[in-house]
C-alpha positions as a printed Julia matrix, in Angstrom:
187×3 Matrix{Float64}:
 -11.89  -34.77   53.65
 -12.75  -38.58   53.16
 -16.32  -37.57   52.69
 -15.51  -34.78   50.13
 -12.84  -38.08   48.39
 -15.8   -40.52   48.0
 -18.62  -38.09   47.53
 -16.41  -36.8    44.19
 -15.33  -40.31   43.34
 -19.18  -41.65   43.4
 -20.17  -38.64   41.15
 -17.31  -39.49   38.57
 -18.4   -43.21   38.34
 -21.94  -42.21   37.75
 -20.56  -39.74   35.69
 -18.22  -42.1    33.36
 -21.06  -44.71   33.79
 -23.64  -42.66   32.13
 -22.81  -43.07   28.69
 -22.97  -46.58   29.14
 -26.58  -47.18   30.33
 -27.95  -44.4    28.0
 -27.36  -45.67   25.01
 -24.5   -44.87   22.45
 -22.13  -42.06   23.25
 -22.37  -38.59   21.16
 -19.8   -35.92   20.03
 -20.91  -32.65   21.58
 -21.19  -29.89   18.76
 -18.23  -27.73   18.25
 -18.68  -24.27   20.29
 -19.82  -22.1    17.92
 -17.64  -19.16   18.89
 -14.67  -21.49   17.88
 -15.94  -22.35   15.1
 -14.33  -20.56   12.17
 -17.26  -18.28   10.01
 -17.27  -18.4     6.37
 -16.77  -15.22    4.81
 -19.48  -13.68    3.03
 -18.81  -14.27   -0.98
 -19.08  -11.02   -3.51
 -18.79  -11.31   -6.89
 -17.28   -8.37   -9.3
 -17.53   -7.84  -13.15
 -14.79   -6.24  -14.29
 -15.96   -6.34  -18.13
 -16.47   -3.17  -18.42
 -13.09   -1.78  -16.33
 -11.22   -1.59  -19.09
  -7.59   -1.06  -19.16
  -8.08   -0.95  -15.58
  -9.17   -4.76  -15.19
  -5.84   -5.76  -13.65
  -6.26   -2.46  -11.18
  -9.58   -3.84  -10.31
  -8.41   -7.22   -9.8
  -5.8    -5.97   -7.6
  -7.94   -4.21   -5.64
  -9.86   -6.83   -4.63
  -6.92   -9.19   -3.84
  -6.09   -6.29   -1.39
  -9.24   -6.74    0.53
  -9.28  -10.24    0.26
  -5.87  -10.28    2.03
  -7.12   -7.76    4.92
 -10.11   -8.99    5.96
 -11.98  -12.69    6.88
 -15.74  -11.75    6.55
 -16.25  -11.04    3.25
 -14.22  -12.7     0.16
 -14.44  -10.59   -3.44
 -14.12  -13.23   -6.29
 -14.5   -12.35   -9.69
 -18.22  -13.6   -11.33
 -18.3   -16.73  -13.45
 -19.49  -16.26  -17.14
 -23.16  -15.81  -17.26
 -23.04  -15.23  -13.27
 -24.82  -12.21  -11.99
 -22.19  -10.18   -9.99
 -22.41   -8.2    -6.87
 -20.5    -5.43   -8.06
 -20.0    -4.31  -11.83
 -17.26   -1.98  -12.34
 -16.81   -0.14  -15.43
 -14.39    2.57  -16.76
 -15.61    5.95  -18.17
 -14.1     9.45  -18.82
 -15.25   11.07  -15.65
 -14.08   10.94  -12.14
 -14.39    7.64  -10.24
 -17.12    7.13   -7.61
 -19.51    4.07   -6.53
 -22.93    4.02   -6.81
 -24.03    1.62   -3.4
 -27.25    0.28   -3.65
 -26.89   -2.1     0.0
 -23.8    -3.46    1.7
 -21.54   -5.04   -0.72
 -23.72   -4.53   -3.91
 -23.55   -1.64   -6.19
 -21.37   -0.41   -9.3
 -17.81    1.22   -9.43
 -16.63    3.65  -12.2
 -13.04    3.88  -12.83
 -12.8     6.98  -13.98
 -10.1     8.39  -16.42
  -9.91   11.82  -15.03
  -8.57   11.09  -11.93
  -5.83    8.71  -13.51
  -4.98   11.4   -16.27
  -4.2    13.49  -12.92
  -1.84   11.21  -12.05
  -4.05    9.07   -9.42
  -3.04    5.79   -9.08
  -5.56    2.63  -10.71
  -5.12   -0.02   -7.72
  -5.42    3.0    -5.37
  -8.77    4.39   -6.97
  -9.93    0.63   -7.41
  -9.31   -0.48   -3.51
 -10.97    2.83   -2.29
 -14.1     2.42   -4.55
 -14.62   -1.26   -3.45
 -14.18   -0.18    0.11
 -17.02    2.08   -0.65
 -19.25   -0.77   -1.51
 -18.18   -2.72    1.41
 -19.74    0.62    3.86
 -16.68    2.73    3.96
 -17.51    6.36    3.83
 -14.83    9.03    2.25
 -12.51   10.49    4.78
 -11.46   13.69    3.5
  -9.12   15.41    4.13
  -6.8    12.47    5.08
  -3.24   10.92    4.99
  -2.34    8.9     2.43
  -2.2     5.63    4.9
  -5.78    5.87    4.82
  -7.11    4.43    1.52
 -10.38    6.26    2.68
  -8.94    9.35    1.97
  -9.39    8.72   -1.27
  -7.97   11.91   -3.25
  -7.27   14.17   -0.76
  -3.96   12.35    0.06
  -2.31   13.78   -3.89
  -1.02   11.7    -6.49
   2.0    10.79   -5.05
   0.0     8.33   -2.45
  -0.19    5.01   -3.98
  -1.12    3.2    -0.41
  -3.67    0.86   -2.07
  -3.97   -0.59    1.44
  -6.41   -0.24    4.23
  -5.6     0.71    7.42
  -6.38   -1.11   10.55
  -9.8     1.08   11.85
 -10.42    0.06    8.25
 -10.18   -3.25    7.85
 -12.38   -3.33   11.39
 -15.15   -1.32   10.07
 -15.33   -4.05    7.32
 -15.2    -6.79    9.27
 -18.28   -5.42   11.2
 -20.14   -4.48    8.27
 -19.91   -8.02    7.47
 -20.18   -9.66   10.68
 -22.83  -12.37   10.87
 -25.76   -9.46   12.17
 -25.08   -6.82    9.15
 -24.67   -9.02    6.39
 -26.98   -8.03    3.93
 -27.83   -4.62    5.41
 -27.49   -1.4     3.78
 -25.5     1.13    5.23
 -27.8     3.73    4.34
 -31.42    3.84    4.2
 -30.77    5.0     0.68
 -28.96    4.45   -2.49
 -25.7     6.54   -2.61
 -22.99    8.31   -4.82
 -20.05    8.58   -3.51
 -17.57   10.66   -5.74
 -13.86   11.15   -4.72
């Protein structure tokens, strides 16, 4: 035991006497696993959306409130956005072209069925960032896009989600497509 005593006290005074024989001492770098990511930053143009621009707006607020990888932020004047969403008479769909770019049409038909804007809005952006329809559906699935009636406003996503997000944009998938190919998706 007094062998095991000095043995461990002779390592700890070489140990605390290290820094002061090899020059000046050095914060270690934070542990990367601690250290908090930066989500990834998308920009949307809602010029074209409308009377729809505060749906769209919405919409992205409700993404930006469920998930930490990627942040949606609407695009400075002059800026070239991410994702340019526009209004038209038909029914709404996005048009991916890779992981968080790609245009959304709002589309009057489904709101003159009585679909709800921040609804349609929140499902089409969670089509640009990788979400697939998931028809049929309930309505606490925002994937289920139309198949859960008009009388589902849940513009919210649901937990699996919010986590297929979050790996879509997790440091090795940023930038990736989701498909080999560009994409409709109509609802």
């Amino acid at each position: 035991m007094y062998v095991r005593t000095l043995t461990g006290g002779l390592a700890a005074a070489l140990v605390m006497s290290l820094p002061l024989t090899a020059g000046p001492a050095v914060a270690a770098p934070p542990d990367a696993a601690e250290a908090p990511l930066a989500a990834r930053v998308l920009t949307y143009d809602a010029g074209g959306s409308a009377e729809f621009r505060s749906a769209v707006d919405r919409g992205a607020a409700i993404w930006n409130e469920s998930v930490d990888t990627v942040e949606l932020r609407p695009a400075a004047a002059g800026q070239r956005a991410n994702i340019r969403v526009l209004a038209d008479n038909g029914w709404p769909r996005a048009l991916p072209t890779t992981l968080g770019n790609g245009t959304v049409y709002i589309g009057r038909q489904a709101v003159d069925q009585g679909y709800d804007t921040i609804r349609i809005s929140a499902h089409e952006l969670g089509h640009i960032l990788g979400l697939p329809d998931r028809k049929p559906g309930p309505c606490s699935s925002l994937m289920s896009g139309s198949s859960a009636g008009t009388a589902c406003t849940n513009p919210y996503p649901n937990a699996a989600e919010k986590a297929e997000v979050e790996d879509n944009f997790d440091a090795g998938l940023v930038g990736r497509s989701p498909t080999a190919r560009t994409e409709v998706i109509v609802d």
